PDB file of C-alpha atoms in Angstrom:
ATOM      1  CA  UNK A   1     -30.623 -17.119 -37.723  1.00  0.00           C
ATOM      2  CA  UNK A   2     -33.676 -16.063 -40.290  1.00  0.00           C
ATOM      3  CA  UNK A   3     -33.217 -12.749 -40.567  1.00  0.00           C
ATOM      4  CA  UNK A   4     -36.312 -10.211 -40.659  1.00  0.00           C
ATOM      5  CA  UNK A   5     -37.213  -7.656 -43.432  1.00  0.00           C
ATOM      6  CA  UNK A   6     -37.555  -5.135 -40.883  1.00  0.00           C
ATOM      7  CA  UNK A   7     -33.745  -5.287 -39.452  1.00  0.00           C
ATOM      8  CA  UNK A   8     -32.916  -5.249 -43.665  1.00  0.00           C
ATOM      9  CA  UNK A   9     -35.049  -2.455 -44.176  1.00  0.00           C
ATOM     10  CA  UNK A  10     -33.008  -0.335 -41.249  1.00  0.00           C
ATOM     11  CA  UNK A  11     -29.828  -1.701 -41.861  1.00  0.00           C
ATOM     12  CA  UNK A  12     -30.426  -0.376 -45.780  1.00  0.00           C
ATOM     13  CA  UNK A  13     -30.702   2.600 -44.352  1.00  0.00           C
ATOM     14  CA  UNK A  14     -27.867   3.484 -42.648  1.00  0.00           C
ATOM     15  CA  UNK A  15     -25.536   5.935 -43.458  1.00  0.00           C
ATOM     16  CA  UNK A  16     -21.672   6.023 -42.733  1.00  0.00           C
ATOM     17  CA  UNK A  17     -22.871   9.392 -40.707  1.00  0.00           C
ATOM     18  CA  UNK A  18     -25.215   7.140 -38.310  1.00  0.00           C
ATOM     19  CA  UNK A  19     -22.086   4.815 -37.952  1.00  0.00           C
ATOM     20  CA  UNK A  20     -19.485   7.171 -36.958  1.00  0.00           C
ATOM     21  CA  UNK A  21     -22.303   9.393 -34.803  1.00  0.00           C
ATOM     22  CA  UNK A  22     -22.853   5.741 -32.717  1.00  0.00           C
ATOM     23  CA  UNK A  23     -19.218   5.567 -32.527  1.00  0.00           C
ATOM     24  CA  UNK A  24     -18.288   8.648 -31.374  1.00  0.00           C
ATOM     25  CA  UNK A  25     -21.004   8.302 -28.454  1.00  0.00           C
ATOM     26  CA  UNK A  26     -20.108   5.515 -27.864  1.00  0.00           C
ATOM     27  CA  UNK A  27     -16.304   7.019 -27.079  1.00  0.00           C
ATOM     28  CA  UNK A  28     -18.455   9.810 -24.604  1.00  0.00           C
ATOM     29  CA  UNK A  29     -19.785   7.212 -22.519  1.00  0.00           C
ATOM     30  CA  UNK A  30     -15.817   5.394 -22.206  1.00  0.00           C
ATOM     31  CA  UNK A  31     -14.796   8.736 -21.524  1.00  0.00           C
ATOM     32  CA  UNK A  32     -17.380   9.147 -18.875  1.00  0.00           C
ATOM     33  CA  UNK A  33     -17.333   6.452 -16.914  1.00  0.00           C
ATOM     34  CA  UNK A  34     -13.880   6.181 -17.114  1.00  0.00           C
ATOM     35  CA  UNK A  35     -13.669   9.427 -15.619  1.00  0.00           C
ATOM     36  CA  UNK A  36     -15.992   8.763 -13.088  1.00  0.00           C
ATOM     37  CA  UNK A  37     -14.131   5.812 -11.789  1.00  0.00           C
ATOM     38  CA  UNK A  38     -10.839   7.166 -11.678  1.00  0.00           C
ATOM     39  CA  UNK A  39     -12.701   9.762  -9.248  1.00  0.00           C
ATOM     40  CA  UNK A  40     -13.544   7.707  -7.179  1.00  0.00           C
ATOM     41  CA  UNK A  41     -10.448   5.354  -6.968  1.00  0.00           C
ATOM     42  CA  UNK A  42      -8.970   8.615  -5.831  1.00  0.00           C
ATOM     43  CA  UNK A  43     -12.128   8.958  -3.124  1.00  0.00           C
ATOM     44  CA  UNK A  44     -11.745   4.863  -2.367  1.00  0.00           C
ATOM     45  CA  UNK A  45      -7.659   5.594  -1.556  1.00  0.00           C
ATOM     46  CA  UNK A  46      -8.371   9.103   0.527  1.00  0.00           C
ATOM     47  CA  UNK A  47     -10.941   7.434   2.186  1.00  0.00           C
ATOM     48  CA  UNK A  48      -8.440   4.832   3.757  1.00  0.00           C
ATOM     49  CA  UNK A  49      -6.125   6.691   3.529  1.00  0.00           C
ATOM     50  CA  UNK A  50      -7.963   9.134   6.858  1.00  0.00           C
ATOM     51  CA  UNK A  51      -9.164   5.548   7.968  1.00  0.00           C
ATOM     52  CA  UNK A  52      -5.365   4.865   9.750  1.00  0.00           C
ATOM     53  CA  UNK A  53      -4.419   7.911  11.141  1.00  0.00           C
ATOM     54  CA  UNK A  54      -1.697   8.289   9.340  1.00  0.00           C
ATOM     55  CA  UNK A  55       0.718  10.391  11.521  1.00  0.00           C
ATOM     56  CA  UNK A  56       1.653  11.792   8.345  1.00  0.00           C
ATOM     57  CA  UNK A  57       1.387  10.891   4.435  1.00  0.00           C
ATOM     58  CA  UNK A  58       5.380  10.592   4.296  1.00  0.00           C
ATOM     59  CA  UNK A  59       8.047   8.635   6.748  1.00  0.00           C
ATOM     60  CA  UNK A  60      11.597   9.997   7.062  1.00  0.00           C
ATOM     61  CA  UNK A  61      14.007   7.316   6.260  1.00  0.00           C
ATOM     62  CA  UNK A  62      18.011   7.687   7.721  1.00  0.00           C
ATOM     63  CA  UNK A  63      18.947   8.692   5.367  1.00  0.00           C
ATOM     64  CA  UNK A  64      16.559  11.933   4.702  1.00  0.00           C
ATOM     65  CA  UNK A  65      14.489  10.437   2.095  1.00  0.00           C
ATOM     66  CA  UNK A  66      10.489  10.264   1.946  1.00  0.00           C
ATOM     67  CA  UNK A  67       7.993   7.768   2.124  1.00  0.00           C
ATOM     68  CA  UNK A  68       4.799   7.483   0.825  1.00  0.00           C
ATOM     69  CA  UNK A  69       2.997   5.375   3.609  1.00  0.00           C
ATOM     70  CA  UNK A  70       0.249   4.667   1.395  1.00  0.00           C
ATOM     71  CA  UNK A  71       0.327   4.704  -2.648  1.00  0.00           C
ATOM     72  CA  UNK A  72      -1.652   3.610  -5.755  1.00  0.00           C
ATOM     73  CA  UNK A  73      -0.289   1.590  -8.223  1.00  0.00           C
ATOM     74  CA  UNK A  74      -0.125  -1.436 -10.670  1.00  0.00           C
ATOM     75  CA  UNK A  75       2.288  -4.224 -11.536  1.00  0.00           C
ATOM     76  CA  UNK A  76       4.547  -3.556 -14.277  1.00  0.00           C
ATOM     77  CA  UNK A  77       6.371  -5.683 -17.087  1.00  0.00           C
ATOM     78  CA  UNK A  78       9.298  -6.568 -13.948  1.00  0.00           C
ATOM     79  CA  UNK A  79       7.044  -7.697 -12.272  1.00  0.00           C
ATOM     80  CA  UNK A  80       7.738  -4.678  -9.476  1.00  0.00           C
ATOM     81  CA  UNK A  81       5.176  -2.507  -8.112  1.00  0.00           C
ATOM     82  CA  UNK A  82       5.352   0.406 -10.001  1.00  0.00           C
ATOM     83  CA  UNK A  83       3.006   4.145  -8.404  1.00  0.00           C
ATOM     84  CA  UNK A  84       0.972   5.439 -10.680  1.00  0.00           C
ATOM     85  CA  UNK A  85      -1.700   7.635 -10.596  1.00  0.00           C
ATOM     86  CA  UNK A  86      -4.955   7.181 -11.130  1.00  0.00           C
ATOM     87  CA  UNK A  87      -5.660   8.508 -14.245  1.00  0.00           C
ATOM     88  CA  UNK A  88      -3.658   7.521 -16.723  1.00  0.00           C
ATOM     89  CA  UNK A  89      -4.801   3.781 -15.862  1.00  0.00           C
ATOM     90  CA  UNK A  90      -7.292   2.886 -18.699  1.00  0.00           C
ATOM     91  CA  UNK A  91     -10.555   0.184 -18.226  1.00  0.00           C
ATOM     92  CA  UNK A  92     -10.432  -2.761 -18.838  1.00  0.00           C
ATOM     93  CA  UNK A  93     -12.832  -4.877 -21.400  1.00  0.00           C
ATOM     94  CA  UNK A  94     -15.712  -4.797 -18.923  1.00  0.00           C
ATOM     95  CA  UNK A  95     -15.086  -1.173 -18.211  1.00  0.00           C
ATOM     96  CA  UNK A  96     -13.470  -2.038 -14.853  1.00  0.00           C
ATOM     97  CA  UNK A  97     -10.998  -0.276 -12.774  1.00  0.00           C
ATOM     98  CA  UNK A  98      -8.431  -2.216 -11.445  1.00  0.00           C
ATOM     99  CA  UNK A  99      -5.286  -1.470  -9.395  1.00  0.00           C
ATOM    100  CA  UNK A 100      -3.334  -1.855  -6.411  1.00  0.00           C
ATOM    101  CA  UNK A 101      -3.189   0.097  -3.188  1.00  0.00           C
ATOM    102  CA  UNK A 102       0.065   0.137  -1.281  1.00  0.00           C
ATOM    103  CA  UNK A 103       0.379   0.636   2.465  1.00  0.00           C
ATOM    104  CA  UNK A 104       4.386   0.787   3.771  1.00  0.00           C
ATOM    105  CA  UNK A 105       4.029  -1.931   6.912  1.00  0.00           C
ATOM    106  CA  UNK A 106       7.330  -0.491   8.557  1.00  0.00           C
ATOM    107  CA  UNK A 107       8.425   3.390   8.874  1.00  0.00           C
ATOM    108  CA  UNK A 108      11.398   3.047  11.218  1.00  0.00           C
ATOM    109  CA  UNK A 109      13.969   5.454   9.773  1.00  0.00           C
ATOM    110  CA  UNK A 110      16.725   2.421   9.526  1.00  0.00           C
ATOM    111  CA  UNK A 111      14.943  -0.016   8.520  1.00  0.00           C
ATOM    112  CA  UNK A 112      14.262  -2.145   4.984  1.00  0.00           C
ATOM    113  CA  UNK A 113      11.406  -0.674   3.711  1.00  0.00           C
ATOM    114  CA  UNK A 114       7.660  -3.421   3.690  1.00  0.00           C
ATOM    115  CA  UNK A 115       5.021  -2.407   1.278  1.00  0.00           C
ATOM    116  CA  UNK A 116       1.774  -4.524   1.500  1.00  0.00           C
ATOM    117  CA  UNK A 117      -0.279  -4.614  -1.569  1.00  0.00           C
ATOM    118  CA  UNK A 118      -3.765  -4.887  -2.006  1.00  0.00           C
ATOM    119  CA  UNK A 119      -6.092  -5.199  -4.892  1.00  0.00           C
ATOM    120  CA  UNK A 120      -9.174  -2.980  -5.661  1.00  0.00           C
ATOM    121  CA  UNK A 121     -11.268  -3.758  -9.160  1.00  0.00           C
ATOM    122  CA  UNK A 122     -14.229  -0.838  -8.968  1.00  0.00           C
ATOM    123  CA  UNK A 123     -17.340  -1.440 -11.884  1.00  0.00           C
ATOM    124  CA  UNK A 124     -20.731  -0.083 -11.904  1.00  0.00           C
ATOM    125  CA  UNK A 125     -23.431  -3.331 -12.032  1.00  0.00           C
ATOM    126  CA  UNK A 126     -27.444  -1.345 -12.882  1.00  0.00           C
ATOM    127  CA  UNK A 127     -25.564   1.699 -12.322  1.00  0.00           C
ATOM    128  CA  UNK A 128     -24.619   0.914  -8.645  1.00  0.00           C
ATOM    129  CA  UNK A 129     -20.890   1.390  -8.004  1.00  0.00           C
ATOM    130  CA  UNK A 130     -19.703  -2.246  -7.172  1.00  0.00           C
ATOM    131  CA  UNK A 131     -15.564  -2.683  -6.036  1.00  0.00           C
ATOM    132  CA  UNK A 132     -13.951  -6.686  -5.113  1.00  0.00           C
ATOM    133  CA  UNK A 133     -10.703  -6.487  -3.085  1.00  0.00           C
ATOM    134  CA  UNK A 134      -8.720  -9.479  -3.408  1.00  0.00           C
ATOM    135  CA  UNK A 135     -10.847 -10.838  -6.257  1.00  0.00           C
ATOM    136  CA  UNK A 136     -12.528 -12.057  -2.945  1.00  0.00           C
ATOM    137  CA  UNK A 137     -14.933  -9.932  -1.065  1.00  0.00           C
ATOM    138  CA  UNK A 138     -17.548  -7.571  -3.276  1.00  0.00           C
ATOM    139  CA  UNK A 139     -19.474  -4.661  -1.420  1.00  0.00           C
ATOM    140  CA  UNK A 140     -21.957  -2.563  -3.223  1.00  0.00           C
ATOM    141  CA  UNK A 141     -21.977   1.519  -2.870  1.00  0.00           C
ATOM    142  CA  UNK A 142     -25.052   2.554  -3.805  1.00  0.00           C
ATOM    143  CA  UNK A 143     -24.755   6.141  -2.421  1.00  0.00           C
ATOM    144  CA  UNK A 144     -20.412   6.843  -2.964  1.00  0.00           C
ATOM    145  CA  UNK A 145     -21.061  10.667  -2.998  1.00  0.00           C
ATOM    146  CA  UNK A 146     -22.291  10.357   1.227  1.00  0.00           C
ATOM    147  CA  UNK A 147     -20.012  10.973   3.900  1.00  0.00           C
ATOM    148  CA  UNK A 148     -18.232   7.459   4.451  1.00  0.00           C
ATOM    149  CA  UNK A 149     -19.725   6.067   1.799  1.00  0.00           C
ATOM    150  CA  UNK A 150     -16.838   4.136   1.323  1.00  0.00           C
ATOM    151  CA  UNK A 151     -16.434   2.968   5.426  1.00  0.00           C
ATOM    152  CA  UNK A 152     -16.851  -0.676   4.508  1.00  0.00           C
ATOM    153  CA  UNK A 153     -14.473  -1.078   1.761  1.00  0.00           C
ATOM    154  CA  UNK A 154     -11.849   1.312   3.776  1.00  0.00           C
ATOM    155  CA  UNK A 155     -13.143  -2.254   7.033  1.00  0.00           C
ATOM    156  CA  UNK A 156     -12.414  -4.533   4.198  1.00  0.00           C
ATOM    157  CA  UNK A 157      -8.641  -3.405   3.073  1.00  0.00           C
ATOM    158  CA  UNK A 158      -7.207  -2.547   6.437  1.00  0.00           C
ATOM    159  CA  UNK A 159      -8.197  -6.238   7.045  1.00  0.00           C
ATOM    160  CA  UNK A 160      -6.514  -7.519   4.308  1.00  0.00           C
ATOM    161  CA  UNK A 161      -3.242  -5.544   5.181  1.00  0.00           C
ATOM    162  CA  UNK A 162      -4.232  -6.662   8.589  1.00  0.00           C
ATOM    163  CA  UNK A 163      -4.348 -10.426   7.335  1.00  0.00           C
ATOM    164  CA  UNK A 164      -1.607 -10.141   5.171  1.00  0.00           C
ATOM    165  CA  UNK A 165       1.069  -9.083   8.141  1.00  0.00           C
ATOM    166  CA  UNK A 166      -0.371 -12.551  10.450  1.00  0.00           C
ATOM    167  CA  UNK A 167       0.438 -16.071  10.102  1.00  0.00           C
ATOM    168  CA  UNK A 168      -1.518 -18.767  11.378  1.00  0.00           C
ATOM    169  CA  UNK A 169       1.669 -21.423  11.777  1.00  0.00           C
ATOM    170  CA  UNK A 170       3.281 -18.545  14.594  1.00  0.00           C
ATOM    171  CA  UNK A 171       0.162 -18.617  16.446  1.00  0.00           C
ATOM    172  CA  UNK A 172       0.755 -20.339  19.872  1.00  0.00           C
ATOM    173  CA  UNK A 173      -3.002 -20.756  20.631  1.00  0.00           C
ATOM    174  CA  UNK A 174      -3.275 -23.206  17.623  1.00  0.00           C
ATOM    175  CA  UNK A 175       0.022 -24.859  18.156  1.00  0.00           C
ATOM    176  CA  UNK A 176      -1.103 -27.949  19.418  1.00  0.00           C
ATOM    177  CA  UNK A 177      -3.239 -28.319  15.392  1.00  0.00           C
ATOM    178  CA  UNK A 178       0.152 -28.184  14.295  1.00  0.00           C
ATOM    179  CA  UNK A 179       2.032 -30.530  17.183  1.00  0.00           C
ATOM    180  CA  UNK A 180       0.505 -33.400  14.871  1.00  0.00           C
ATOM    181  CA  UNK A 181       1.454 -32.354  12.013  1.00  0.00           C
ATOM    182  CA  UNK A 182       4.966 -32.892   9.663  1.00  0.00           C
ATOM    183  CA  UNK A 183       5.136 -29.278   9.755  1.00  0.00           C
ATOM    184  CA  UNK A 184       4.115 -28.792  14.015  1.00  0.00           C
ATOM    185  CA  UNK A 185       6.985 -31.575  13.972  1.00  0.00           C
ATOM    186  CA  UNK A 186       9.171 -29.147  11.845  1.00  0.00           C
ATOM    187  CA  UNK A 187       8.413 -26.162  13.956  1.00  0.00           C
ATOM    188  CA  UNK A 188       9.789 -27.753  17.430  1.00  0.00           C
ATOM    189  CA  UNK A 189      12.410 -28.772  15.905  1.00  0.00           C
ATOM    190  CA  UNK A 190      12.852 -25.385  14.530  1.00  0.00           C
ATOM    191  CA  UNK A 191      11.787 -23.936  18.524  1.00  0.00           C
ATOM    192  CA  UNK A 192      14.197 -26.541  20.547  1.00  0.00           C
ATOM    193  CA  UNK A 193      17.193 -25.878  17.892  1.00  0.00           C
ATOM    194  CA  UNK A 194      16.865 -21.765  19.004  1.00  0.00           C
ATOM    195  CA  UNK A 195      17.202 -20.562  15.609  1.00  0.00           C
ATOM    196  CA  UNK A 196      15.005 -17.167  15.129  1.00  0.00           C
ATOM    197  CA  UNK A 197      15.036 -16.298  12.043  1.00  0.00           C
ATOM    198  CA  UNK A 198      11.544 -16.781  10.168  1.00  0.00           C
ATOM    199  CA  UNK A 199       9.328 -15.378   6.845  1.00  0.00           C
ATOM    200  CA  UNK A 200       7.147 -13.431   6.654  1.00  0.00           C
ATOM    201  CA  UNK A 201       3.991 -12.242   4.760  1.00  0.00           C
ATOM    202  CA  UNK A 202       5.484  -8.520   4.517  1.00  0.00           C
ATOM    203  CA  UNK A 203       7.954  -8.069   2.208  1.00  0.00           C
ATOM    204  CA  UNK A 204      10.702  -6.302   1.086  1.00  0.00           C
ATOM    205  CA  UNK A 205       9.491  -4.115  -1.827  1.00  0.00           C
ATOM    206  CA  UNK A 206      12.702  -1.465  -1.883  1.00  0.00           C
ATOM    207  CA  UNK A 207      10.736  -0.004  -6.286  1.00  0.00           C
ATOM    208  CA  UNK A 208       8.143   1.735  -4.136  1.00  0.00           C
ATOM    209  CA  UNK A 209       8.730   4.777  -3.473  1.00  0.00           C
TER     210      UNK A 209
END
C-alpha cells in the first residue's frame, strides 16, 4: 500500500505523550461504555422481574432456605450456571455485555429446584442500545431512559422462558402429525404401555442460589 507524505509527516510529530493520552482516552471510553451497559443490564433484569408480577423476590424451601425467583449470571468453567452481579462482568471484544437471566419455574417448598435460562446480549450501534435474546431476536431501544422502555425486551424474555417450558411433542393438537412418523409410533407405544414418565425442557439445577 502506498503511504502518503502527509501520513509520514504526521507520524513524525507523534510523541510518547500523544500515545499515552490516546490510550487513556480509549480506556475512559471503555469504562464509560461498561458502566452504561451494566446500568441498562440491571434495568432489563429489574423490568423483567416487575413484569412477572412475582409474589415476592424469593420463595422458601421446606428446610427454610430461600431461593431467588430471578437472578443474573454466567455459565462458569464447570459448565454450571453461576449467579453473578452484572458489575463484575467485562465487555466482550465488540464492547457488548452478555449474561444469562435465570428464572425459577418451580417454587413448591418440597420440590426440586427448576430454572430456565435465557441469554441476553446488549450493545450499542450508532449510539442506539440494541438487545438480542437467545441469539435469535434483536430489538433496538432508542430511548432506554423512558418509562417502560424495556417492555418489548420483557416480552421476548418471557416468551423464551415459556417456550422452554413446552414441548410440542406432548401437544395433543399435533398428535395426528406424529402418528404417521416413527416418533409418533414410539409415542403411541409409550402411552399404551401406561408409563407416565416424561422428560421436560425445564431442567433441575441445584447450583442456582
